[in-house]
PDB file of C-alpha atoms and ligand atoms in Angstrom:
ATOM      1  CA  VAL A   1      73.170 139.489 -33.730  1.00 42.00           C
ATOM      2  CA  ARG A   2      76.910 139.256 -34.262  1.00 43.00           C
ATOM      3  CA  GLY A   3      79.479 138.984 -37.124  1.00 39.00           C
ATOM      4  CA  SER A   4      78.904 141.989 -39.351  1.00 40.00           C
ATOM      5  CA  SER A   5      82.357 141.648 -40.904  1.00 40.00           C
ATOM      6  CA  ARG A   6      81.730 137.993 -41.731  1.00 40.00           C
ATOM      7  CA  SER A   7      78.382 138.510 -43.165  1.00 38.00           C
ATOM      8  CA  GLY A   8      79.795 141.394 -45.245  1.00 39.00           C
ATOM      9  CA  SER A   9      81.557 138.714 -47.360  1.00 40.00           C
ATOM     10  CA  PHE A  10      78.037 137.389 -48.395  1.00 40.00           C
ATOM     11  CA  LEU A  11      77.619 140.531 -50.316  1.00 40.00           C
ATOM     12  CA  LEU A  12      80.726 140.353 -52.241  1.00 39.00           C
ATOM     13  CA  LEU A  13      81.324 139.295 -55.679  1.00 36.00           C
ATOM     14  CA  LEU A  14      84.013 138.209 -58.145  1.00 34.00           C
ATOM     15  CA  LEU A  15      83.933 138.184 -61.839  1.00 31.00           C
ATOM     16  CA  LEU A  16      85.608 137.655 -65.140  1.00 31.00           C
ATOM     17  CA  GLY A  17      86.571 134.388 -66.855  1.00 32.00           C
ATOM     18  CA  THR A  18      85.329 132.438 -69.719  1.00 31.00           C
ATOM     19  CA  LEU A  19      82.183 130.544 -69.344  1.00 32.00           C
ATOM     20  CA  THR A  20      80.580 127.549 -70.867  1.00 31.00           C
ATOM     21  CA  PHE A  21      77.233 126.117 -70.647  1.00 32.00           C
ATOM     22  CA  THR A  22      76.184 122.599 -71.266  1.00 31.00           C
ATOM     23  CA  LEU A  23      73.863 120.948 -73.718  1.00 33.00           C
ATOM     24  CA  ALA A  24      73.431 117.206 -73.915  1.00 41.00           C
ATOM     25  CA  ARG A  25      74.951 115.413 -76.936  1.00 60.00           C
ATOM     26  CA  ALA A  26      76.086 118.687 -78.424  1.00 78.00           C
ATOM     27  CA  ASP A  27      78.847 119.622 -80.819  1.00 84.00           C
ATOM     28  CA  GLU A  28      81.499 121.643 -79.025  1.00 84.00           C
ATOM     29  CA  VAL A  29      83.547 124.568 -80.278  1.00 85.00           C
ATOM     30  CA  ILE A  30      86.614 124.961 -78.068  1.00 82.00           C
ATOM     31  CA  LEU A  31      87.946 128.444 -78.145  1.00 83.00           C
ATOM     32  CA  LYS A  32      91.629 129.482 -77.943  1.00 81.00           C
ATOM     33  CA  ASN A  33      90.806 131.523 -74.743  1.00 76.00           C
ATOM     34  CA  GLY A  34      89.723 128.371 -72.982  1.00 70.00           C
ATOM     35  CA  GLY A  35      86.004 128.796 -73.412  1.00 78.00           C
ATOM     36  CA  ALA A  36      83.698 126.536 -75.266  1.00 81.00           C
ATOM     37  CA  ILE A  37      80.339 126.841 -77.102  1.00 83.00           C
ATOM     38  CA  GLN A  38      78.068 123.851 -77.224  1.00 83.00           C
ATOM     39  CA  GLY A  39      75.238 123.244 -79.639  1.00 86.00           C
ATOM     40  CA  ARG A  40      74.650 121.974 -83.151  1.00 84.00           C
ATOM     41  CA  ILE A  41      76.905 123.201 -85.906  1.00 85.00           C
ATOM     42  CA  VAL A  42      74.488 124.404 -88.584  1.00 85.00           C
ATOM     43  CA  SER A  43      77.032 125.771 -91.185  1.00 85.00           C
ATOM     44  CA  GLU A  44      80.666 126.589 -91.453  1.00 85.00           C
ATOM     45  CA  ASP A  45      83.259 127.939 -93.929  1.00 82.00           C
ATOM     46  CA  GLU A  46      86.818 128.905 -93.967  1.00 79.00           C
ATOM     47  CA  GLN A  47      86.221 131.975 -91.807  1.00 84.00           C
ATOM     48  CA  LYS A  48      83.598 130.985 -89.334  1.00 87.00           C
ATOM     49  CA  VAL A  49      81.450 128.287 -87.711  1.00 88.00           C
ATOM     50  CA  VAL A  50      77.702 128.827 -86.975  1.00 88.00           C
ATOM     51  CA  VAL A  51      76.471 126.954 -83.897  1.00 86.00           C
ATOM     52  CA  GLU A  52      72.771 126.625 -83.036  1.00 86.00           C
ATOM     53  CA  THR A  53      72.777 126.995 -79.248  1.00 83.00           C
ATOM     54  CA  LYS A  54      69.744 126.745 -76.934  1.00 77.00           C
ATOM     55  CA  ALA A  55      69.750 130.557 -76.906  1.00 77.00           C
ATOM     56  CA  GLY A  56      69.920 130.922 -80.675  1.00 81.00           C
ATOM     57  CA  LYS A  57      72.556 131.036 -83.456  1.00 83.00           C
ATOM     58  CA  VAL A  58      76.069 132.093 -82.604  1.00 85.00           C
ATOM     59  CA  THR A  59      78.746 132.801 -85.254  1.00 86.00           C
ATOM     60  CA  ILE A  60      82.311 132.171 -84.147  1.00 87.00           C
ATOM     61  CA  GLU A  61      85.353 133.234 -86.221  1.00 87.00           C
ATOM     62  CA  ARG A  62      87.845 130.453 -87.186  1.00 86.00           C
ATOM     63  CA  ALA A  63      90.629 132.667 -85.689  1.00 85.00           C
ATOM     64  CA  ARG A  64      89.185 132.241 -82.292  1.00 84.00           C
ATOM     65  CA  ILE A  65      88.716 128.483 -82.450  1.00 86.00           C
ATOM     66  CA  ARG A  66      91.218 125.988 -81.206  1.00 84.00           C
ATOM     67  CA  GLU A  67      89.252 122.859 -81.960  1.00 83.00           C
ATOM     68  CA  VAL A  68      85.789 121.617 -83.157  1.00 83.00           C
ATOM     69  CA  VAL A  69      84.568 118.521 -81.371  1.00 81.00           C
ATOM     70  CA  ARG A  70      81.686 116.777 -83.117  1.00 79.00           C
ATOM     71  CA  SER A  71      79.158 114.790 -80.985  1.00 73.00           C
ATOM     72  CA  GLN A  72      79.036 111.984 -83.574  1.00 58.00           C
ATOM     73  CA  ALA A  73      79.777 111.106 -87.165  1.00 46.00           C
ATOM     74  CA  ARG A  74      77.248 112.509 -89.520  1.00 49.00           C
ATOM     75  CA  PRO A  75      77.167 114.359 -92.847  1.00 46.00           C
ATOM     76  CA  GLN A  76      79.259 117.461 -92.976  1.00 49.00           C
ATOM     77  CA  PRO A  77      77.135 120.606 -92.594  1.00 50.00           C
ATOM     78  CA  GLU A  78      76.472 122.589 -95.675  1.00 54.00           C
ATOM     79  CA  THR A  79      79.491 124.734 -96.593  1.00 57.00           C
ATOM     80  CA  SER A  80      78.977 128.196 -97.919  1.00 60.00           C
ATOM     81  CA  PRO A  81      81.574 130.056 -99.952  1.00 57.00           C
ATOM     82  CA  PRO A  82      83.587 132.520 -97.922  1.00 59.00           C
ATOM     83  CA  VAL A  83      82.277 136.036 -97.927  1.00 58.00           C
ATOM     84  CA  ALA A  84      84.852 138.544 -99.323  1.00 55.00           C
ATOM     85  CA  PRO A  85      85.172 141.218 -96.687  1.00 55.00           C
ATOM     86  CA  THR A  86      85.426 144.799 -97.967  1.00 63.00           C
ATOM     87  CA  PRO A  87      86.339 146.694 -94.892  1.00 63.00           C
ATOM     88  CA  ASP A  88      86.976 150.394 -95.046  1.00 75.00           C
ATOM     89  CA  PRO A  89      90.333 150.621 -93.035  1.00 77.00           C
ATOM     90  CA  ALA A  90      89.465 154.217 -91.883  1.00 84.00           C
ATOM     91  CA  ALA A  91      85.948 153.451 -90.726  1.00 89.00           C
ATOM     92  CA  PRO A  92      85.292 153.495 -86.961  1.00 94.00           C
ATOM     93  CA  PHE A  93      84.618 150.261 -85.098  1.00 96.00           C
ATOM     94  CA  THR A  94      81.025 149.548 -83.886  1.00 97.00           C
ATOM     95  CA  LEU A  95      79.869 148.283 -80.615  1.00 98.00           C
ATOM     96  CA  LEU A  96      76.255 147.039 -80.557  1.00 98.00           C
ATOM     97  CA  VAL A  97      74.198 147.656 -77.465  1.00 98.00           C
ATOM     98  CA  PHE A  98      70.802 146.680 -76.418  1.00 98.00           C
ATOM     99  CA  GLY A  99      68.517 146.474 -73.339  1.00 98.00           C
ATOM    100  CA  PHE A 100      67.109 143.129 -72.283  1.00 98.00           C
ATOM    101  CA  ASP A 101      63.315 143.395 -71.777  1.00 97.00           C
ATOM    102  CA  GLY A 102      62.526 145.564 -68.741  1.00 96.00           C
ATOM    103  CA  ALA A 103      65.850 147.439 -68.803  1.00 97.00           C
ATOM    104  CA  ASP A 104      65.700 151.264 -68.407  1.00 97.00           C
ATOM    105  CA  ARG A 105      65.961 152.812 -71.880  1.00 96.00           C
ATOM    106  CA  ARG A 106      66.726 156.344 -70.676  1.00 97.00           C
ATOM    107  CA  LEU A 107      69.587 154.896 -68.596  1.00 98.00           C
ATOM    108  CA  ILE A 108      70.980 152.942 -71.462  1.00 98.00           C
ATOM    109  CA  THR A 109      70.766 156.099 -73.785  1.00 97.00           C
ATOM    110  CA  GLU A 110      72.695 158.004 -71.082  1.00 98.00           C
ATOM    111  CA  VAL A 111      75.262 155.337 -70.500  1.00 98.00           C
ATOM    112  CA  THR A 112      75.863 155.008 -74.289  1.00 97.00           C
ATOM    113  CA  ARG A 113      76.503 158.788 -74.493  1.00 97.00           C
ATOM    114  CA  ARG A 114      78.955 158.685 -71.653  1.00 98.00           C
ATOM    115  CA  VAL A 115      80.979 155.720 -73.072  1.00 98.00           C
ATOM    116  CA  THR A 116      80.987 157.335 -76.464  1.00 97.00           C
ATOM    117  CA  THR A 117      82.482 160.423 -74.884  1.00 96.00           C
ATOM    118  CA  ALA A 118      85.060 158.335 -72.993  1.00 97.00           C
ATOM    119  CA  LEU A 119      86.126 156.302 -75.916  1.00 96.00           C
ATOM    120  CA  GLY A 120      86.216 158.936 -78.694  1.00 94.00           C
ATOM    121  CA  PRO A 121      85.409 158.751 -82.413  1.00 94.00           C
ATOM    122  CA  ARG A 122      87.072 155.386 -83.199  1.00 95.00           C
ATOM    123  CA  LEU A 123      84.222 153.509 -81.568  1.00 96.00           C
ATOM    124  CA  ARG A 124      80.658 154.062 -82.634  1.00 96.00           C
ATOM    125  CA  ILE A 125      77.906 152.650 -80.268  1.00 97.00           C
ATOM    126  CA  THR A 126      74.876 151.369 -82.266  1.00 96.00           C
ATOM    127  CA  PRO A 127      71.690 150.447 -80.488  1.00 96.00           C
ATOM    128  CA  ILE A 128      70.015 147.122 -81.532  1.00 95.00           C
ATOM    129  CA  ALA A 129      66.288 147.419 -81.662  1.00 91.00           C
ATOM    130  CA  GLU A 130      65.477 144.074 -80.193  1.00 89.00           C
ATOM    131  CA  ARG A 131      64.633 143.850 -76.492  1.00 95.00           C
ATOM    132  CA  PRO A 132      64.714 140.060 -75.871  1.00 96.00           C
ATOM    133  CA  LYS A 133      63.357 138.680 -72.622  1.00 97.00           C
ATOM    134  CA  PRO A 134      66.235 137.493 -70.531  1.00 97.00           C
ATOM    135  CA  ASP A 135      66.886 133.711 -70.801  1.00 95.00           C
ATOM    136  CA  GLU A 136      65.521 132.367 -67.436  1.00 93.00           C
ATOM    137  CA  ARG A 137      66.706 128.857 -67.823  1.00 91.00           C
ATOM    138  CA  ASP A 138      69.310 127.753 -65.269  1.00 90.00           C
ATOM    139  CA  LEU A 139      68.603 130.602 -62.790  1.00 94.00           C
ATOM    140  CA  ILE A 140      71.372 130.558 -60.231  1.00 95.00           C
ATOM    141  CA  ASP A 141      70.183 130.160 -56.676  1.00 94.00           C
ATOM    142  CA  LYS A 142      72.725 131.025 -54.052  1.00 94.00           C
ATOM    143  CA  ARG A 143      70.486 130.147 -51.055  1.00 95.00           C
ATOM    144  CA  ALA A 144      71.778 126.624 -50.358  1.00 93.00           C
ATOM    145  CA  GLU A 145      75.329 128.014 -50.533  1.00 92.00           C
ATOM    146  CA  HIS A 146      75.005 131.035 -48.244  1.00 93.00           C
ATOM    147  CA  LEU A 147      71.968 130.684 -45.887  1.00 95.00           C
ATOM    148  CA  PRO A 148      73.547 128.048 -43.579  1.00 95.00           C
ATOM    149  CA  ALA A 149      76.591 130.251 -42.996  1.00 93.00           C
ATOM    150  CA  MET A 150      74.389 133.236 -42.382  1.00 93.00           C
ATOM    151  CA  ALA A 151      72.303 131.293 -40.019  1.00 94.00           C
ATOM    152  CA  ARG A 152      75.460 130.066 -38.062  1.00 94.00           C
ATOM    153  CA  SER A 153      76.830 133.599 -37.850  1.00 90.00           C
ATOM    154  CA  LEU A 154      73.498 134.788 -36.450  1.00 90.00           C
ATOM    155  CA  GLN A 155      73.146 131.786 -34.177  1.00 91.00           C
ATOM    156  CA  VAL A 156      70.044 130.524 -35.810  1.00 93.00           C
ATOM    157  CA  ASP A 157      69.417 126.813 -36.488  1.00 95.00           C
ATOM    158  CA  PRO A 158      71.107 126.239 -39.803  1.00 94.00           C
ATOM    159  CA  THR A 159      69.216 123.038 -40.814  1.00 94.00           C
ATOM    160  CA  GLY A 160      66.397 122.468 -43.188  1.00 94.00           C
ATOM    161  CA  SER A 161      65.472 123.503 -46.713  1.00 95.00           C
ATOM    162  CA  PRO A 162      66.475 126.878 -48.113  1.00 95.00           C
ATOM    163  CA  GLU A 163      62.828 128.018 -47.845  1.00 95.00           C
ATOM    164  CA  GLN A 164      62.624 126.929 -44.153  1.00 96.00           C
ATOM    165  CA  LEU A 165      66.039 128.526 -43.468  1.00 96.00           C
ATOM    166  CA  ALA A 166      65.155 131.863 -45.231  1.00 96.00           C
ATOM    167  CA  ALA A 167      61.735 131.986 -43.186  1.00 96.00           C
ATOM    168  CA  ARG A 168      63.477 131.215 -39.961  1.00 95.00           C
ATOM    169  CA  LEU A 169      66.212 133.875 -40.597  1.00 96.00           C
ATOM    170  CA  ARG A 170      63.600 136.462 -41.543  1.00 95.00           C
ATOM    171  CA  ALA A 171      61.618 135.824 -38.465  1.00 95.00           C
ATOM    172  CA  ALA A 172      64.662 136.075 -36.246  1.00 94.00           C
ATOM    173  CA  LEU A 173      65.764 139.359 -37.891  1.00 94.00           C
ATOM    174  CA  GLN A 174      62.290 140.844 -37.685  1.00 93.00           C
ATOM    175  CA  ALA A 175      62.044 139.953 -34.007  1.00 93.00           C
ATOM    176  CA  ASP A 176      65.214 141.965 -33.282  1.00 90.00           C
ATOM    177  CA  PRO A 177      64.434 145.657 -32.884  1.00 89.00           C
ATOM    178  CA  ARG A 178      68.108 146.911 -33.018  1.00 89.00           C
ATOM    179  CA  PRO A 179      68.636 149.218 -36.032  1.00 88.00           C
ATOM    180  CA  GLU A 180      72.016 147.645 -36.904  1.00 86.00           C
ATOM    181  CA  VAL A 181      70.091 144.353 -37.552  1.00 87.00           C
ATOM    182  CA  ARG A 182      68.236 145.938 -40.642  1.00 88.00           C
ATOM    183  CA  GLN A 183      71.420 145.499 -42.718  1.00 89.00           C
ATOM    184  CA  TYR A 184      71.116 141.715 -42.393  1.00 92.00           C
ATOM    185  CA  GLU A 185      67.697 141.843 -43.979  1.00 92.00           C
ATOM    186  CA  ALA A 186      69.224 143.345 -47.029  1.00 90.00           C
ATOM    187  CA  VAL A 187      71.793 140.651 -47.028  1.00 91.00           C
ATOM    188  CA  LEU A 188      69.081 138.018 -46.734  1.00 95.00           C
ATOM    189  CA  ASP A 189      67.068 139.592 -49.584  1.00 93.00           C
ATOM    190  CA  ASP A 190      70.351 139.571 -51.638  1.00 92.00           C
ATOM    191  CA  ILE A 191      70.935 135.880 -51.001  1.00 94.00           C
ATOM    192  CA  CYS A 192      67.334 134.934 -51.808  1.00 95.00           C
ATOM    193  CA  ARG A 193      67.284 136.856 -55.122  1.00 93.00           C
ATOM    194  CA  PRO A 194      67.684 134.480 -58.147  1.00 94.00           C
ATOM    195  CA  ARG A 195      70.495 135.487 -60.557  1.00 96.00           C
ATOM    196  CA  LEU A 196      70.412 135.222 -64.284  1.00 97.00           C
ATOM    197  CA  ALA A 197      73.233 133.126 -65.802  1.00 97.00           C
ATOM    198  CA  VAL A 198      75.691 135.363 -67.698  1.00 97.00           C
ATOM    199  CA  ALA A 199      76.537 132.634 -70.157  1.00 96.00           C
ATOM    200  CA  ARG A 200      72.831 132.397 -71.118  1.00 96.00           C
ATOM    201  CA  LEU A 201      72.615 136.116 -71.591  1.00 97.00           C
ATOM    202  CA  GLU A 202      75.839 136.346 -73.597  1.00 97.00           C
ATOM    203  CA  ALA A 203      74.724 133.671 -75.908  1.00 97.00           C
ATOM    204  CA  GLN A 204      71.373 135.464 -76.213  1.00 97.00           C
ATOM    205  CA  ALA A 205      73.232 138.697 -76.996  1.00 97.00           C
ATOM    206  CA  ALA A 206      75.350 137.145 -79.708  1.00 97.00           C
ATOM    207  CA  ALA A 207      72.113 135.558 -81.159  1.00 96.00           C
ATOM    208  CA  SER A 208      70.394 138.948 -81.102  1.00 95.00           C
ATOM    209  CA  ALA A 209      73.332 140.549 -82.998  1.00 96.00           C
ATOM    210  CA  GLY A 210      73.242 137.651 -85.410  1.00 95.00           C
ATOM    211  CA  GLU A 211      74.936 138.198 -88.793  1.00 95.00           C
ATOM    212  CA  ARG A 212      76.062 141.680 -87.704  1.00 95.00           C
ATOM    213  CA  LEU A 213      78.853 140.069 -85.737  1.00 95.00           C
ATOM    214  CA  ARG A 214      80.354 138.797 -88.932  1.00 94.00           C
ATOM    215  CA  ASP A 215      81.357 142.300 -89.934  1.00 93.00           C
ATOM    216  CA  PRO A 216      84.998 142.643 -88.820  1.00 91.00           C
ATOM    217  CA  SER A 217      84.373 146.306 -87.877  1.00 93.00           C
ATOM    218  CA  VAL A 218      81.949 145.212 -85.334  1.00 96.00           C
ATOM    219  CA  LEU A 219      83.719 144.873 -81.980  1.00 96.00           C
ATOM    220  CA  GLY A 220      80.924 142.892 -80.308  1.00 98.00           C
ATOM    221  CA  VAL A 221      77.526 143.162 -78.570  1.00 98.00           C
ATOM    222  CA  VAL A 222      76.590 144.064 -75.083  1.00 98.00           C
ATOM    223  CA  GLY A 223      73.200 143.578 -73.469  1.00 98.00           C
ATOM    224  CA  VAL A 224      72.126 145.603 -70.460  1.00 98.00           C
ATOM    225  CA  THR A 225      69.843 144.289 -67.777  1.00 98.00           C
ATOM    226  CA  GLY A 226      68.345 145.622 -64.426  1.00 97.00           C
ATOM    227  CA  ARG A 227      68.260 142.050 -63.171  1.00 96.00           C
ATOM    228  CA  ASP A 228      70.925 140.342 -61.019  1.00 96.00           C
ATOM    229  CA  ILE A 229      73.562 138.293 -63.002  1.00 97.00           C
ATOM    230  CA  SER A 230      75.989 135.633 -61.871  1.00 96.00           C
ATOM    231  CA  THR A 231      77.857 132.419 -62.502  1.00 93.00           C
ATOM    232  CA  PRO A 232      77.578 129.206 -60.517  1.00 89.00           C
ATOM    233  CA  GLU A 233      81.004 130.065 -59.010  1.00 90.00           C
ATOM    234  CA  LEU A 234      80.582 133.712 -58.203  1.00 91.00           C
ATOM    235  CA  ASN A 235      78.091 135.424 -55.947  1.00 89.00           C
ATOM    236  CA  PHE A 236      77.191 138.222 -58.355  1.00 90.00           C
ATOM    237  CA  LEU A 237      78.687 140.280 -61.124  1.00 95.00           C
ATOM    238  CA  PHE A 238      78.359 143.882 -62.351  1.00 97.00           C
ATOM    239  CA  GLY A 239      79.350 142.856 -65.915  1.00 97.00           C
ATOM    240  CA  HIS A 240      81.084 140.233 -67.940  1.00 97.00           C
ATOM    241  CA  ALA A 241      82.187 139.586 -71.506  1.00 97.00           C
ATOM    242  CA  ASP A 242      83.216 136.617 -73.510  1.00 96.00           C
ATOM    243  CA  ARG A 243      85.831 137.582 -76.147  1.00 95.00           C
ATOM    244  CA  GLY A 244      85.284 134.315 -78.026  1.00 94.00           C
ATOM    245  CA  LEU A 245      81.531 135.045 -78.459  1.00 96.00           C
ATOM    246  CA  ARG A 246      82.281 138.834 -78.763  1.00 97.00           C
ATOM    247  CA  ALA A 247      79.291 139.268 -76.377  1.00 98.00           C
ATOM    248  CA  GLY A 248      78.964 140.771 -72.940  1.00 98.00           C
ATOM    249  CA  VAL A 249      76.376 141.653 -70.350  1.00 98.00           C
ATOM    250  CA  VAL A 250      76.100 144.556 -67.899  1.00 98.00           C
ATOM    251  CA  SER A 251      73.736 144.633 -64.815  1.00 98.00           C
ATOM    252  CA  TYR A 252      72.861 147.870 -63.231  1.00 98.00           C
ATOM    253  CA  LEU A 253      70.796 146.349 -60.409  1.00 96.00           C
ATOM    254  CA  ARG A 254      73.572 146.733 -57.726  1.00 95.00           C
ATOM    255  CA  PHE A 255      74.277 150.239 -58.919  1.00 97.00           C
ATOM    256  CA  ALA A 256      70.881 151.494 -57.486  1.00 94.00           C
ATOM    257  CA  ASP A 257      70.960 155.044 -56.095  1.00 95.00           C
ATOM    258  CA  PRO A 258      68.364 157.727 -55.754  1.00 95.00           C
ATOM    259  CA  THR A 259      70.334 159.934 -58.039  1.00 97.00           C
ATOM    260  CA  PHE A 260      70.087 159.086 -61.743  1.00 98.00           C
ATOM    261  CA  ASP A 261      73.552 160.469 -62.499  1.00 98.00           C
ATOM    262  CA  VAL A 262      75.189 158.184 -59.948  1.00 98.00           C
ATOM    263  CA  VAL A 263      73.486 155.155 -61.580  1.00 98.00           C
ATOM    264  CA  ALA A 264      74.447 156.298 -64.909  1.00 98.00           C
ATOM    265  CA  HIS A 265      78.024 156.879 -63.909  1.00 98.00           C
ATOM    266  CA  ARG A 266      78.381 153.482 -62.392  1.00 98.00           C
ATOM    267  CA  ALA A 267      76.836 151.755 -65.370  1.00 98.00           C
ATOM    268  CA  ALA A 268      78.977 153.708 -67.746  1.00 98.00           C
ATOM    269  CA  VAL A 269      82.067 152.650 -65.842  1.00 98.00           C
ATOM    270  CA  GLN A 270      80.894 149.083 -66.098  1.00 98.00           C
ATOM    271  CA  LEU A 271      80.118 149.276 -69.877  1.00 98.00           C
ATOM    272  CA  LEU A 272      83.492 150.798 -70.467  1.00 98.00           C
ATOM    273  CA  SER A 273      85.079 147.893 -68.510  1.00 98.00           C
ATOM    274  CA  THR A 274      83.068 145.279 -70.375  1.00 98.00           C
ATOM    275  CA  THR A 275      83.986 146.958 -73.674  1.00 98.00           C
ATOM    276  CA  GLY A 276      87.676 146.851 -72.562  1.00 97.00           C
ATOM    277  CA  VAL A 277      87.288 143.057 -72.339  1.00 97.00           C
ATOM    278  CA  LEU A 278      86.025 142.954 -76.002  1.00 97.00           C
ATOM    279  CA  LEU A 279      88.992 145.138 -76.943  1.00 96.00           C
ATOM    280  CA  GLY A 280      91.423 142.734 -75.406  1.00 95.00           C
ATOM    281  CA  LEU A 281      92.235 144.422 -72.089  1.00 96.00           C
ATOM    282  CA  GLY A 282      92.904 142.220 -69.010  1.00 95.00           C
ATOM    283  CA  ARG A 283      92.304 143.405 -65.419  1.00 96.00           C
ATOM    284  CA  CYS A 284      94.128 146.533 -64.377  1.00 97.00           C
ATOM    285  CA  GLU A 285      96.002 147.133 -61.162  1.00 97.00           C
ATOM    286  CA  ASP A 286      95.244 150.908 -61.221  1.00 98.00           C
ATOM    287  CA  VAL A 287      92.144 151.162 -58.840  1.00 98.00           C
ATOM    288  CA  THR A 288      90.883 154.204 -60.670  1.00 98.00           C
ATOM    289  CA  CYS A 289      90.917 152.604 -64.193  1.00 98.00           C
ATOM    290  CA  ALA A 290      87.686 151.463 -65.670  1.00 98.00           C
ATOM    291  CA  ARG A 291      89.445 147.980 -65.989  1.00 98.00           C
ATOM    292  CA  ALA A 292      90.199 147.613 -62.372  1.00 98.00           C
ATOM    293  CA  TYR A 293      88.657 144.642 -60.632  1.00 95.00           C
ATOM    294  CA  PRO A 294      86.183 145.758 -57.887  1.00 95.00           C
ATOM    295  CA  LYS A 295      85.169 143.360 -55.117  1.00 92.00           C
ATOM    296  CA  ASN A 296      82.250 145.645 -54.061  1.00 93.00           C
ATOM    297  CA  LEU A 297      80.370 148.702 -54.946  1.00 96.00           C
ATOM    298  CA  ALA A 298      82.756 150.937 -52.920  1.00 97.00           C
ATOM    299  CA  GLU A 299      85.639 149.576 -55.021  1.00 97.00           C
ATOM    300  CA  HIS A 300      83.583 150.151 -58.192  1.00 98.00           C
ATOM    301  CA  ASP A 301      83.081 153.668 -57.153  1.00 98.00           C
ATOM    302  CA  ARG A 302      86.830 154.331 -57.055  1.00 98.00           C
ATOM    303  CA  LYS A 303      86.925 153.651 -60.815  1.00 98.00           C
ATOM    304  CA  GLN A 304      86.728 156.525 -63.300  1.00 98.00           C
ATOM    305  CA  GLU A 305      84.727 156.741 -66.583  1.00 97.00           C
ATOM    306  CA  GLN A 306      87.936 156.242 -68.483  1.00 97.00           C
ATOM    307  CA  PHE A 307      90.942 153.943 -68.779  1.00 98.00           C
ATOM    308  CA  CYS A 308      94.331 154.531 -67.288  1.00 98.00           C
ATOM    309  CA  ALA A 309      97.102 155.614 -69.610  1.00 98.00           C
ATOM    310  CA  ALA A 310      98.479 152.056 -70.069  1.00 97.00           C
ATOM    311  CA  CYS A 311      95.042 150.584 -70.902  1.00 98.00           C
ATOM    312  CA  ARG A 312      94.203 153.598 -73.134  1.00 97.00           C
ATOM    313  CA  ARG A 313      97.374 152.677 -75.198  1.00 97.00           C
ATOM    314  CA  VAL A 314      95.922 149.180 -75.796  1.00 96.00           C
ATOM    315  CA  VAL A 315      92.548 150.521 -76.607  1.00 96.00           C
ATOM    316  CA  ASP A 316      93.907 153.074 -79.135  1.00 95.00           C
ATOM    317  CA  ALA A 317      95.947 150.325 -80.841  1.00 95.00           C
ATOM    318  CA  ALA A 318      92.906 148.051 -80.940  1.00 95.00           C
ATOM    319  CA  LEU A 319      90.769 150.837 -82.509  1.00 95.00           C
ATOM    320  CA  ALA A 320      93.439 152.178 -84.857  1.00 94.00           C
ATOM    321  CA  PRO A 321      92.546 152.230 -88.609  1.00 90.00           C
ATOM    322  CA  ARG A 322      93.155 148.701 -90.006  1.00 79.00           C
TER     323      ARG A 322
HETATM  324 ZN1   ZN B   1      94.097 150.431 -66.725  1.00 80.04          ZN
END
């Protein structure tokens, strides 16, 4: 077996961008950040548009919308009078956090505590009681994309269906007694594991938060899962957020470690990074900053449970009393 540096690239990720998901004959709300939300517009007023998506209702602020494209002419949706906001300018902001069904509650409690410590009193993290089952539609399957390349690098016949190819690769690896071959079995398991679509989970997170996202002091909502997450373009992600939806998702699957504190630290760094996106932070060049862009777990482990000074200034400004 040859090619360990090449097959290393199978493991690696990429992340962050705005995502869309498709729905036939849908209205479309195009966001200023380039994203789009498809579904049926069920209500709208001067401040917001409510879209019924496959994953539930999503409320989008007008300020984030570039254009509303309606699927066809039909009666205008019912308009409700604008709600007069009565924000307390000194009140802290709120981040809503929940675990998808199956996620580790103890871990989420510890991660929440750590991120609260890192961000200080201007952001309050509020748990949402719901634990929705992750939306399993459009599971992302990376086998057809990666198995032929793995077969070629291991000099195994690369033809056939993903099932045939996976079985052939597994048999070839199991027949090879060398200890260094064992890592390829982990790579094979990784490729064969179906990923949840982050756009689905983010729409679900926004739906779970529901009307609470209309409160201007609510920064957004983040759902935590122990399952693998991805997009069609990327191999896997540790986390992602869509600022237009004000929703994000964090996966701790790839943070696995025998030590609870290590997993909690890694997940806290990721929740901090995902929260940073909701606060308006871009990627950061400082490799120790929570908003750095890691290509693998080793790079993720260089990040600290805090923002660099430059990112911290942006965060402090975003969380300042209004
Ligand atoms: Zn930074």
